[in-house]
PDB file of C-alpha atoms and ligand atoms in Angstrom:
ATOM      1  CA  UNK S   1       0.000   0.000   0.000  1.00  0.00           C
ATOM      2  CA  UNK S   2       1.072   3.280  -1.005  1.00  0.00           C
ATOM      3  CA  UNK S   3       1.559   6.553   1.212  1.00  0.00           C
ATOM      4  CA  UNK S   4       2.593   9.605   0.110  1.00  0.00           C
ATOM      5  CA  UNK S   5       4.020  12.707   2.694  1.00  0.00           C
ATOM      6  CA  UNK S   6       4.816  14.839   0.026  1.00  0.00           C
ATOM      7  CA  UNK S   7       2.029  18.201  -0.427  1.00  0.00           C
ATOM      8  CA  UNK S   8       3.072  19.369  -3.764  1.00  0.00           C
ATOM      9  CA  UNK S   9       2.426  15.360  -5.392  1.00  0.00           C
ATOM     10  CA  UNK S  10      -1.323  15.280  -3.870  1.00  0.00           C
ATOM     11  CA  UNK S  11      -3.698  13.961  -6.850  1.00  0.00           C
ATOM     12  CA  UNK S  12      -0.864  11.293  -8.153  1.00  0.00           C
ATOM     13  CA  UNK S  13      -0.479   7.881  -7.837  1.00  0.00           C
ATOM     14  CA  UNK S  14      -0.726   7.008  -4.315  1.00  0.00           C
ATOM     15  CA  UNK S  15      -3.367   5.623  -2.004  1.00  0.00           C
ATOM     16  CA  UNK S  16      -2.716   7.112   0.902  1.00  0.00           C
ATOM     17  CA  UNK S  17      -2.004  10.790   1.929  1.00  0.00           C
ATOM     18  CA  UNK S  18      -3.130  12.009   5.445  1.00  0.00           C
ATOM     19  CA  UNK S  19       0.180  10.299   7.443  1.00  0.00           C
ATOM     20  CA  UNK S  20       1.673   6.940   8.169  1.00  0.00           C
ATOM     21  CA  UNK S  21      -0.017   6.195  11.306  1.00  0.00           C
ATOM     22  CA  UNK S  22      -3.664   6.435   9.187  1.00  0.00           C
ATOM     23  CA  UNK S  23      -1.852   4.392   6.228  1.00  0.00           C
ATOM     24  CA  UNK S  24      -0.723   1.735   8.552  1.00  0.00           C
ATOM     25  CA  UNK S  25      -3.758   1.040  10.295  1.00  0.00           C
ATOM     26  CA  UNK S  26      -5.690   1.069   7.149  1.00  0.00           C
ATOM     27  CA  UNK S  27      -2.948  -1.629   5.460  1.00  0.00           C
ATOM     28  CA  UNK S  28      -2.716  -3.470   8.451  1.00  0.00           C
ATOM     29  CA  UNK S  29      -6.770  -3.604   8.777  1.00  0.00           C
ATOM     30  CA  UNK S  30      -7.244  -4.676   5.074  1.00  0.00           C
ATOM     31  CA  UNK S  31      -4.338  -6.985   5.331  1.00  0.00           C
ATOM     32  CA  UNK S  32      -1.617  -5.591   3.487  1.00  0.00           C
ATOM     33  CA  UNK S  33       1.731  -6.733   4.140  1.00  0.00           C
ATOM     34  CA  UNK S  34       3.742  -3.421   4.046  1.00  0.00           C
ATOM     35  CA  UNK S  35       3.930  -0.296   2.915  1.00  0.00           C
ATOM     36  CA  UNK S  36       6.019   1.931   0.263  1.00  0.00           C
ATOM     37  CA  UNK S  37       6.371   5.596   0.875  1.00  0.00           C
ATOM     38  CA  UNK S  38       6.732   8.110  -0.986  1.00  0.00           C
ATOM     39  CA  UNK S  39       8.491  11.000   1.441  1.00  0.00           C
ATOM     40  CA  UNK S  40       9.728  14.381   0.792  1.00  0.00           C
ATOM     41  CA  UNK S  41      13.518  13.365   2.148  1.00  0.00           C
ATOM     42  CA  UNK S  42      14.294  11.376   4.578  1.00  0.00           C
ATOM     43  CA  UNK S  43      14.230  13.806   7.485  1.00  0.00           C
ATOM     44  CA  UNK S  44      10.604  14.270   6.908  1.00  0.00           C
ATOM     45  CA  UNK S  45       9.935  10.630   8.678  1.00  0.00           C
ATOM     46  CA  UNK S  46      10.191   9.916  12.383  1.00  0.00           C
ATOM     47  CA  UNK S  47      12.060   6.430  11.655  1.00  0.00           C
ATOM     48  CA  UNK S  48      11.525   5.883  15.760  1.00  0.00           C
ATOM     49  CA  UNK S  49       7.670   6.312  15.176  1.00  0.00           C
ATOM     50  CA  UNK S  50       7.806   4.421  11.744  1.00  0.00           C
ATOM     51  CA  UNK S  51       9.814   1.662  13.621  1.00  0.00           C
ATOM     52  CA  UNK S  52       6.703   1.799  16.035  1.00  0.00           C
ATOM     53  CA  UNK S  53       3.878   1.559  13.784  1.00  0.00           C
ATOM     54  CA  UNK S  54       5.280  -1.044  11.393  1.00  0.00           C
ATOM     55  CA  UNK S  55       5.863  -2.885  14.448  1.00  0.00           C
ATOM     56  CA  UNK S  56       2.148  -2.811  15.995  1.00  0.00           C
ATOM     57  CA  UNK S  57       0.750  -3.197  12.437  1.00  0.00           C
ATOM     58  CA  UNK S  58       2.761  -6.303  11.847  1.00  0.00           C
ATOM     59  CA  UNK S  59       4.368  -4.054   8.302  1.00  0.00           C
ATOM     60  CA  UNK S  60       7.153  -3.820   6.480  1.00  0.00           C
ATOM     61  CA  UNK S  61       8.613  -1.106   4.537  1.00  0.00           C
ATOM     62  CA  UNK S  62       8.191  -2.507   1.055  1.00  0.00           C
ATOM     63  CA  UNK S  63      10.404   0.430  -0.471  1.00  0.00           C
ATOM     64  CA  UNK S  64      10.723   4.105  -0.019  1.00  0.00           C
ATOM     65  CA  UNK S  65      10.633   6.278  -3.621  1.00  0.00           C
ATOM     66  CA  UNK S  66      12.827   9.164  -4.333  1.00  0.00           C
ATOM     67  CA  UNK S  67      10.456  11.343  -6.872  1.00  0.00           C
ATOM     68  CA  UNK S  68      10.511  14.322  -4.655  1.00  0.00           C
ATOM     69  CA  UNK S  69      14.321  15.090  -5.767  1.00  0.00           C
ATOM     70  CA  UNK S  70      12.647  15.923  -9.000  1.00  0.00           C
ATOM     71  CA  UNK S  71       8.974  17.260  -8.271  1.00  0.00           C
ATOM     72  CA  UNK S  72      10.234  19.386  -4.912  1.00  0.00           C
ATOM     73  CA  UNK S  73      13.902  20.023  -6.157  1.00  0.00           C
ATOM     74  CA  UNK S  74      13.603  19.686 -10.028  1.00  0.00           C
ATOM     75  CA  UNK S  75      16.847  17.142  -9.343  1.00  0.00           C
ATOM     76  CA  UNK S  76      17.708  14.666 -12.151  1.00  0.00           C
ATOM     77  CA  UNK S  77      20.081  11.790 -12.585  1.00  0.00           C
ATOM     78  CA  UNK S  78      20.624  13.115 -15.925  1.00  0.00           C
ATOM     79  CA  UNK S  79      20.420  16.573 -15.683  1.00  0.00           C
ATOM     80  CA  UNK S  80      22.626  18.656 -18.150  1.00  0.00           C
ATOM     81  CA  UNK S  81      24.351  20.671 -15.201  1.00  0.00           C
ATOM     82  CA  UNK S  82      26.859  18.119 -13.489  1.00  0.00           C
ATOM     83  CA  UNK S  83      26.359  20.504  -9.529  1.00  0.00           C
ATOM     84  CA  UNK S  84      22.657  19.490 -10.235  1.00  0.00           C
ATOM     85  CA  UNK S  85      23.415  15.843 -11.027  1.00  0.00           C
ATOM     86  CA  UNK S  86      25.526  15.719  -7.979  1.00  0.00           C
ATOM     87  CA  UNK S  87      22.725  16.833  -5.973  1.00  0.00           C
ATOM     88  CA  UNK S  88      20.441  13.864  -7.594  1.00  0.00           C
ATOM     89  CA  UNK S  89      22.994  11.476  -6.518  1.00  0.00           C
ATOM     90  CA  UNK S  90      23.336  12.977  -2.860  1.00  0.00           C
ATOM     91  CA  UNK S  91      19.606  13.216  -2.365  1.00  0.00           C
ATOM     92  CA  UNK S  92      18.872   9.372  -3.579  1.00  0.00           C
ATOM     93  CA  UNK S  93      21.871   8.328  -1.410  1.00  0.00           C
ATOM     94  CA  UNK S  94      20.100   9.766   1.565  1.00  0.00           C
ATOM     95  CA  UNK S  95      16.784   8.135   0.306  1.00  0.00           C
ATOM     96  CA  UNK S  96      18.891   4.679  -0.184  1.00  0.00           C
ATOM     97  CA  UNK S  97      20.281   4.783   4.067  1.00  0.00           C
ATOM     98  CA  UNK S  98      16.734   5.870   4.853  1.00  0.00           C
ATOM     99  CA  UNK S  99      15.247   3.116   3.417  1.00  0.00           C
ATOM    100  CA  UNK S 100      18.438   0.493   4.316  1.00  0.00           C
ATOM    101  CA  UNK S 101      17.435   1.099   8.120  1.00  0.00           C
ATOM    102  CA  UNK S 102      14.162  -1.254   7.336  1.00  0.00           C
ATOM    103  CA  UNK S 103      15.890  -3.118   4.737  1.00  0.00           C
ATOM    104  CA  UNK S 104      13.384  -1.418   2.333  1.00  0.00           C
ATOM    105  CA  UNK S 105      14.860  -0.523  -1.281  1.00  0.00           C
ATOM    106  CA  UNK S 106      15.086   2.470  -3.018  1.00  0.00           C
ATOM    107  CA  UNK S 107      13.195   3.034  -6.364  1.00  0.00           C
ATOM    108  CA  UNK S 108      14.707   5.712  -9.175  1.00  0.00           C
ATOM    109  CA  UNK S 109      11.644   6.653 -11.566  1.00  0.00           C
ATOM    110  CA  UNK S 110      11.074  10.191 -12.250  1.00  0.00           C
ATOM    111  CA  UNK S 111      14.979  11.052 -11.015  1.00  0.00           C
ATOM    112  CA  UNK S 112      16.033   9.295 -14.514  1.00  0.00           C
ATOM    113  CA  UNK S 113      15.130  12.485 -16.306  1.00  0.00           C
ATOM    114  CA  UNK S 114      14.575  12.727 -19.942  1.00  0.00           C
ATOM    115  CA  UNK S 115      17.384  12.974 -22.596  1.00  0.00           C
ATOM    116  CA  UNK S 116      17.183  16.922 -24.700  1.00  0.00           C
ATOM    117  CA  UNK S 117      18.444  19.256 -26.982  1.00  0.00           C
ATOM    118  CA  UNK S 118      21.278  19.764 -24.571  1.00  0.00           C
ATOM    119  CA  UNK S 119      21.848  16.138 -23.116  1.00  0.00           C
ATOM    120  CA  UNK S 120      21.553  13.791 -26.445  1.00  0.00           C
ATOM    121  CA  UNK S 121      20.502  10.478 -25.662  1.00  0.00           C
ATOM    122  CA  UNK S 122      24.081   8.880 -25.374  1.00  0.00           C
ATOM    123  CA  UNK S 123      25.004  11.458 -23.230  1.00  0.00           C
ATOM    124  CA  UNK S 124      21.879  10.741 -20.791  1.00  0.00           C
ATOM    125  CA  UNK S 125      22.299   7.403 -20.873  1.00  0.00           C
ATOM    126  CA  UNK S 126      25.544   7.367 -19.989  1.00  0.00           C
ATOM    127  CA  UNK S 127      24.840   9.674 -17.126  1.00  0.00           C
ATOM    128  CA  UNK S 128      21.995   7.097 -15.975  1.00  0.00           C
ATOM    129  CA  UNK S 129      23.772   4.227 -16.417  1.00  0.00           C
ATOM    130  CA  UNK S 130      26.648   5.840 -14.429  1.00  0.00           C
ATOM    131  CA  UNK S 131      24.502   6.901 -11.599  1.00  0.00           C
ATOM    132  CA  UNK S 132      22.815   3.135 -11.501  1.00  0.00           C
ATOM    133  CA  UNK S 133      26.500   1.694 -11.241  1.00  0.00           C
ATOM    134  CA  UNK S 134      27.337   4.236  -8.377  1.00  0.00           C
ATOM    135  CA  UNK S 135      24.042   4.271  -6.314  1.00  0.00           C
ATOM    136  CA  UNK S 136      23.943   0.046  -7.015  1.00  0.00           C
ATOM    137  CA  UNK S 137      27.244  -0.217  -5.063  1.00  0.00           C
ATOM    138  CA  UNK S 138      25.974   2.292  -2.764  1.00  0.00           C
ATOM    139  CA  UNK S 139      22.891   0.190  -1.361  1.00  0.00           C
ATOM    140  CA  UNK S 140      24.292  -2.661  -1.841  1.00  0.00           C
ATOM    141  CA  UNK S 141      26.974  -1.654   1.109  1.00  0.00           C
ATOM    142  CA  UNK S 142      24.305  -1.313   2.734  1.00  0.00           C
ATOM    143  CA  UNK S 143      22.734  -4.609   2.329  1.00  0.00           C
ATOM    144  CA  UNK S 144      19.184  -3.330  -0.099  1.00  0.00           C
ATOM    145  CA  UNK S 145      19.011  -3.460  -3.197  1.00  0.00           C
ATOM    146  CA  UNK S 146      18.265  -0.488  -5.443  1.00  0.00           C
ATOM    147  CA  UNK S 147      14.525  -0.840  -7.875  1.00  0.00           C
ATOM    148  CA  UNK S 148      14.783   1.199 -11.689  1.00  0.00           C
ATOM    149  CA  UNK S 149      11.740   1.826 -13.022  1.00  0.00           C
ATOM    150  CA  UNK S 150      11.103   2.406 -16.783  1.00  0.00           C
ATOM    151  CA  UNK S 151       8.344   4.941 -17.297  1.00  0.00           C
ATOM    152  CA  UNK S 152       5.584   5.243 -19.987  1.00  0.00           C
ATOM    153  CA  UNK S 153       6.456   7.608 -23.041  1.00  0.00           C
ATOM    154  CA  UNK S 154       4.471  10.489 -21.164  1.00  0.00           C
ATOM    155  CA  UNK S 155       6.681  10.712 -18.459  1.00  0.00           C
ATOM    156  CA  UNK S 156      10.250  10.267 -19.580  1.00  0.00           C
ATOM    157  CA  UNK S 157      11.969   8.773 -23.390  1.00  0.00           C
ATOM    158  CA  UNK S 158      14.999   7.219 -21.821  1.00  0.00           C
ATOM    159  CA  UNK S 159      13.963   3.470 -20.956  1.00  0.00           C
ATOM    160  CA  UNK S 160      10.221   2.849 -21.328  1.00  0.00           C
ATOM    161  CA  UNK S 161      10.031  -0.985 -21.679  1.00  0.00           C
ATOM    162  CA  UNK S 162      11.229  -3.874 -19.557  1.00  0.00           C
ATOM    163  CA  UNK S 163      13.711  -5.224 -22.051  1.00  0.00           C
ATOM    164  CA  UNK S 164      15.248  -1.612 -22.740  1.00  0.00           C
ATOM    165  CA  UNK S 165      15.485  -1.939 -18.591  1.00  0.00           C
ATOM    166  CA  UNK S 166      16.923  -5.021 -18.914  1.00  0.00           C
ATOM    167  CA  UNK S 167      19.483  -4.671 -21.316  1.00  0.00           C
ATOM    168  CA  UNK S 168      20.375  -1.270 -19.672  1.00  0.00           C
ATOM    169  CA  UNK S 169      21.190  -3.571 -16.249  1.00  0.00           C
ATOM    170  CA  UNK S 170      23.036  -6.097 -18.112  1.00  0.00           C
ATOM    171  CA  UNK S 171      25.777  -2.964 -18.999  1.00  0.00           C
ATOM    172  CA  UNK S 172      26.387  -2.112 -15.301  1.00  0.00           C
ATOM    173  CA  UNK S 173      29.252  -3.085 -12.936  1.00  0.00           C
ATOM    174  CA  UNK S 174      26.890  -4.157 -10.592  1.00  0.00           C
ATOM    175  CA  UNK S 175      24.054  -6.739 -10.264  1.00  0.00           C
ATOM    176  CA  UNK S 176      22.433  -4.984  -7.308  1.00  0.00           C
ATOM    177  CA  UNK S 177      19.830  -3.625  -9.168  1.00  0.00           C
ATOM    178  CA  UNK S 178      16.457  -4.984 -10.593  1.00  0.00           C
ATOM    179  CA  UNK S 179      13.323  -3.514 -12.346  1.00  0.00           C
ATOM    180  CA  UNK S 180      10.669  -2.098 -11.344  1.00  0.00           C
ATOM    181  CA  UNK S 181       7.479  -3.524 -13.198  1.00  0.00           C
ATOM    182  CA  UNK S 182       4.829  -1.342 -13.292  1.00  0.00           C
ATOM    183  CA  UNK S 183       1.264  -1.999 -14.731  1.00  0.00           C
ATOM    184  CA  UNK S 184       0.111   1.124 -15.707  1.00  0.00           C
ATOM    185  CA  UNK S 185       3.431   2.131 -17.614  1.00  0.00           C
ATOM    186  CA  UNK S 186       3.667  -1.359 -18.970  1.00  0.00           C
ATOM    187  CA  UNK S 187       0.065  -0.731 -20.108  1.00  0.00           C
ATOM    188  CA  UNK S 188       0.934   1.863 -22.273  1.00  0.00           C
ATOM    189  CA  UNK S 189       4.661   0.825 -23.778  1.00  0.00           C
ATOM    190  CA  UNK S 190       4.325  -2.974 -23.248  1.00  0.00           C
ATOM    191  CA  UNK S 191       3.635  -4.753 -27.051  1.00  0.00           C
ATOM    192  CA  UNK S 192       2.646  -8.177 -23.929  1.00  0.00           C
ATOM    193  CA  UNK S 193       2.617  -7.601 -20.629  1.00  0.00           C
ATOM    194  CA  UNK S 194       2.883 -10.895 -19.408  1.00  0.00           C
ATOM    195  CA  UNK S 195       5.592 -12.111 -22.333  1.00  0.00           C
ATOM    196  CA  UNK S 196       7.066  -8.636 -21.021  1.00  0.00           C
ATOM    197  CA  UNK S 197       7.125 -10.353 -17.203  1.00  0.00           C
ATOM    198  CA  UNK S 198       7.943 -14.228 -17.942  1.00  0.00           C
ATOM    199  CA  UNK S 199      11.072 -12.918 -20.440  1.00  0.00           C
ATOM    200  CA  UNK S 200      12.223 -10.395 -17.731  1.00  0.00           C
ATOM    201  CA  UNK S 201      11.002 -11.725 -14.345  1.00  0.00           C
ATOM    202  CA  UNK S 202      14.795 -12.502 -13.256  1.00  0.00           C
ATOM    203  CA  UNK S 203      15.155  -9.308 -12.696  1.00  0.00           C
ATOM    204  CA  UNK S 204      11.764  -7.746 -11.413  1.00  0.00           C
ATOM    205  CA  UNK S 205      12.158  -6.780  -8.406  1.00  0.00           C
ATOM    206  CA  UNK S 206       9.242  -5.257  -7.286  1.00  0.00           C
ATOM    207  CA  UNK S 207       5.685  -4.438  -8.967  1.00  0.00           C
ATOM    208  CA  UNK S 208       3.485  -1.734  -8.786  1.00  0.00           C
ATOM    209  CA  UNK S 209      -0.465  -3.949  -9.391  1.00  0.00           C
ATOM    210  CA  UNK S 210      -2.481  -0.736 -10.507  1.00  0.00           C
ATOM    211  CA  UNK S 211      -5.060  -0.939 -13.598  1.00  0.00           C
ATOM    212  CA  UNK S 212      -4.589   0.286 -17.487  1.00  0.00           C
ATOM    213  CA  UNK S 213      -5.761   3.632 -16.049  1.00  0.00           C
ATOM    214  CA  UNK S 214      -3.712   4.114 -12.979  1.00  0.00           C
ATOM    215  CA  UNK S 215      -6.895   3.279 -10.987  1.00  0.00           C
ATOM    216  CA  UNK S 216      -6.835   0.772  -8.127  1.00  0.00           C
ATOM    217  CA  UNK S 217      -6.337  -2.743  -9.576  1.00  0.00           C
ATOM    218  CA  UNK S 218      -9.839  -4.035 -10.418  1.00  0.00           C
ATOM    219  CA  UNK S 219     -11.305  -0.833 -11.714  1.00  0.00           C
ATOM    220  CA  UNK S 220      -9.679  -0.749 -15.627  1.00  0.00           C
ATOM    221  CA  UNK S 221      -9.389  -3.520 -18.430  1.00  0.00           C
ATOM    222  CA  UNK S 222      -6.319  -4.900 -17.254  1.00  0.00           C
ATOM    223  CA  UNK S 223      -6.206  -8.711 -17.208  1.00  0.00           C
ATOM    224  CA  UNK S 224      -4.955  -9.308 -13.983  1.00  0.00           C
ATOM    225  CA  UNK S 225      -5.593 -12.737 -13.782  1.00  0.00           C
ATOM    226  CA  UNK S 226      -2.981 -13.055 -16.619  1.00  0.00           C
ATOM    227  CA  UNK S 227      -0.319 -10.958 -15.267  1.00  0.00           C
ATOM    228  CA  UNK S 228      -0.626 -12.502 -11.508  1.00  0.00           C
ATOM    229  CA  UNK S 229      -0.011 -15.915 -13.195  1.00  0.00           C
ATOM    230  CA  UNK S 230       2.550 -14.591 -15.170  1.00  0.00           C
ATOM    231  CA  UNK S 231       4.327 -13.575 -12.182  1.00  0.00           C
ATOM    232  CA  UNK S 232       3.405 -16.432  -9.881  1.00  0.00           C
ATOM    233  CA  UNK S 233       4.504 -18.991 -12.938  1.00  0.00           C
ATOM    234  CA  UNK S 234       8.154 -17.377 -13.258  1.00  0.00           C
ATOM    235  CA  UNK S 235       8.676 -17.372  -9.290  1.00  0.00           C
ATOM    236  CA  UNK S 236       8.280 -13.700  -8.567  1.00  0.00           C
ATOM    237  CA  UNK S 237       8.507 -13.457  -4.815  1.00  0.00           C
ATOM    238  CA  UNK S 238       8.664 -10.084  -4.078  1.00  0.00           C
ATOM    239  CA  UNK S 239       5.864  -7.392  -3.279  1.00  0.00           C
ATOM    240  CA  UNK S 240       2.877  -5.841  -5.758  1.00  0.00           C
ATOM    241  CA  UNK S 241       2.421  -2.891  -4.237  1.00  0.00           C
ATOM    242  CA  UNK S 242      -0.747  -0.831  -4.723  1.00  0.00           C
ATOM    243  CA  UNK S 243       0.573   2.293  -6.561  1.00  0.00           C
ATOM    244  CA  UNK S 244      -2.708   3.839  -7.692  1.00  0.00           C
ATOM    245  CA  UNK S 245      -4.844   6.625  -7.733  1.00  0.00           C
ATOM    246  CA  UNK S 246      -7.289   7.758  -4.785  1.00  0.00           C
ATOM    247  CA  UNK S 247     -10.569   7.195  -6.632  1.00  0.00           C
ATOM    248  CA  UNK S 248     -12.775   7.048  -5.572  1.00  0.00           C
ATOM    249  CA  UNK S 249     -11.157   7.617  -1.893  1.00  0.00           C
ATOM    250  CA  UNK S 250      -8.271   6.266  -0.089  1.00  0.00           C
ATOM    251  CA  UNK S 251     -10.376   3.248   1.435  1.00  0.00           C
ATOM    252  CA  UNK S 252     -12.244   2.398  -1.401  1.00  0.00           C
ATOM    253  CA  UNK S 253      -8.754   2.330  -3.591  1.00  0.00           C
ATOM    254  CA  UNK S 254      -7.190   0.371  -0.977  1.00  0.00           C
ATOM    255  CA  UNK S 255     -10.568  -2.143  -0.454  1.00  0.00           C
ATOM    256  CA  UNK S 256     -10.799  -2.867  -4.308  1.00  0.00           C
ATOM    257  CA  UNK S 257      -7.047  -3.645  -4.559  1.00  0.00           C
ATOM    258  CA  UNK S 258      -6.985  -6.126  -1.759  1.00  0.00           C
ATOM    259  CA  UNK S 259      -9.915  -7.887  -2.967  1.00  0.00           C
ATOM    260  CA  UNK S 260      -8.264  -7.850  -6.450  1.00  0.00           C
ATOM    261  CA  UNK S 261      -5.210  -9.211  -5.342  1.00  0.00           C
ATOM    262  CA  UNK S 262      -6.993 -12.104  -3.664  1.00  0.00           C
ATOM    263  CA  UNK S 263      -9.001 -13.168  -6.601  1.00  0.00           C
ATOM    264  CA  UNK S 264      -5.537 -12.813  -8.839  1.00  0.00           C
ATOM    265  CA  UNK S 265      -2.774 -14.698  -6.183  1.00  0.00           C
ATOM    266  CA  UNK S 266      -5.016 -16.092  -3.421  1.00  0.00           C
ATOM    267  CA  UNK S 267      -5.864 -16.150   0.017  1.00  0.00           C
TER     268      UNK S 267
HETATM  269 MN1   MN G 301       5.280   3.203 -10.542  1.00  0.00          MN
END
């Protein structure tokens, strides 16, 4: 279940947004295993109370996400200015020890950037795939791994597909970090989702189970049954975590993916 602390994001993707202690009981009453948050920096959690309340909700910290570098500091892995890129780097490595303290990984989505007029695409790969190396080594010191997402067309034109994500993994120096698979991007750049999955599932590691139109699972066309056997059939173990849109309200979001999740990987 997603929670998101950060003001300026409210309307996007997440499930939950009035503070942890409402998102874990919520998760914890519906029966959610854990929770990923979506935080401002990590100063802006009280990791004594979060210790707390993923204790006496029987959580976990699925994985904390480090968007707010770009949509509260404009902050890019592959920004053209190298100070700025710098900053990227410092403000996911903050995100990355945040996170390590509950063994939760990091996820890089909207910090990738977008390749320009200024930074060709060569260029911004090569920043990217730099940064993955560095900030791969990074969590992996500290024993988490580190998630990359590719992104739909509409939200970045560096790596959009799970085999682009793939084959940009296979380049780096390190094997600490895995894909992010998410539904509603896969929806849109995906020629098969679940082909996409069984050819790639080696190195999903994580999912975010939200529908074709980044409503909770259960409320677009996506065939869910599909991708949850997909998944199950190539031994994906980790977590599908809810990141959807608050329609029509937190708890109904939250209700409808739960009860979608049970019909697509059981009890
Ligand atoms: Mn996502």
């Amino acid at each position: 279940m997603t929670v998101s602390l950060v003001e300026e994001a409210r309307g996007g993707p997440f499930v939950y947004w009035d503070g942890l202690e409402n998102a874990c009981q919520e998760a914890s009453r519906l029966g959610f295993h854990g929770i990923e948050i979506f935080a401002p920096g990590p100063e802006a959690v009280d990791q004594v109370m979060l210790k707390d309340l993923l204790r006496t909700h029987s959580l976990q910290l699925a994985a904390v996400g480090t968007g707010a570098g770009m949509v509260k500091h404009g902050l890019s892995l592959t920004d053209r200015d190298s100070d700025r890129r710098t900053a990227a780097l410092a403000f996911i490595e903050r995100m990355i020890d945040f996170g390590a303290q509950f063994s939760a990984p990091a996820i890089i989505g909207s910090m990738q950037g977008k390749w320009t007029a200024e930074v060709p695409r060569p260029q911004a790969l090569s920043f990217l795939q730099s940064a993955l190396n560095r900030l791969g080594a990074y969590a992996a010191a500290r024993g988490v791994r580190l998630l990359y997402e590719p992104l739909n067309r509409y939200e970045t034109n560096l790596i959009k597909t799970l085999a682009d994500g793939a084959a940009l993994l296979s380049q780096l120096e390190t094997n600490n970090v895995q894909l992010l698979a998410d539904l509603f991007h896969m929806n849109i750049e995906e020629t098969n989702i679940e082909g996409a999955i069984r050819s790639h599932c080696s190195v999903i590691g994580h999912v975010h189970f939200v529908d074709s139109n980044r409503e909770a699972a259960g409320r677009g066309h996506l065939d869910l049954a599909e991708i949850a056997l997909a998944l199950r059939e190539s031994g994906y173990k980790g977590f599908v975590s809810a990141e959807a849109l608050a329609i029509p309200d937190s708890h109904s979001a939250a209700a409808t993916t739960i009860a979608t999740y049970r019909t697509c990987f059981g009890p």
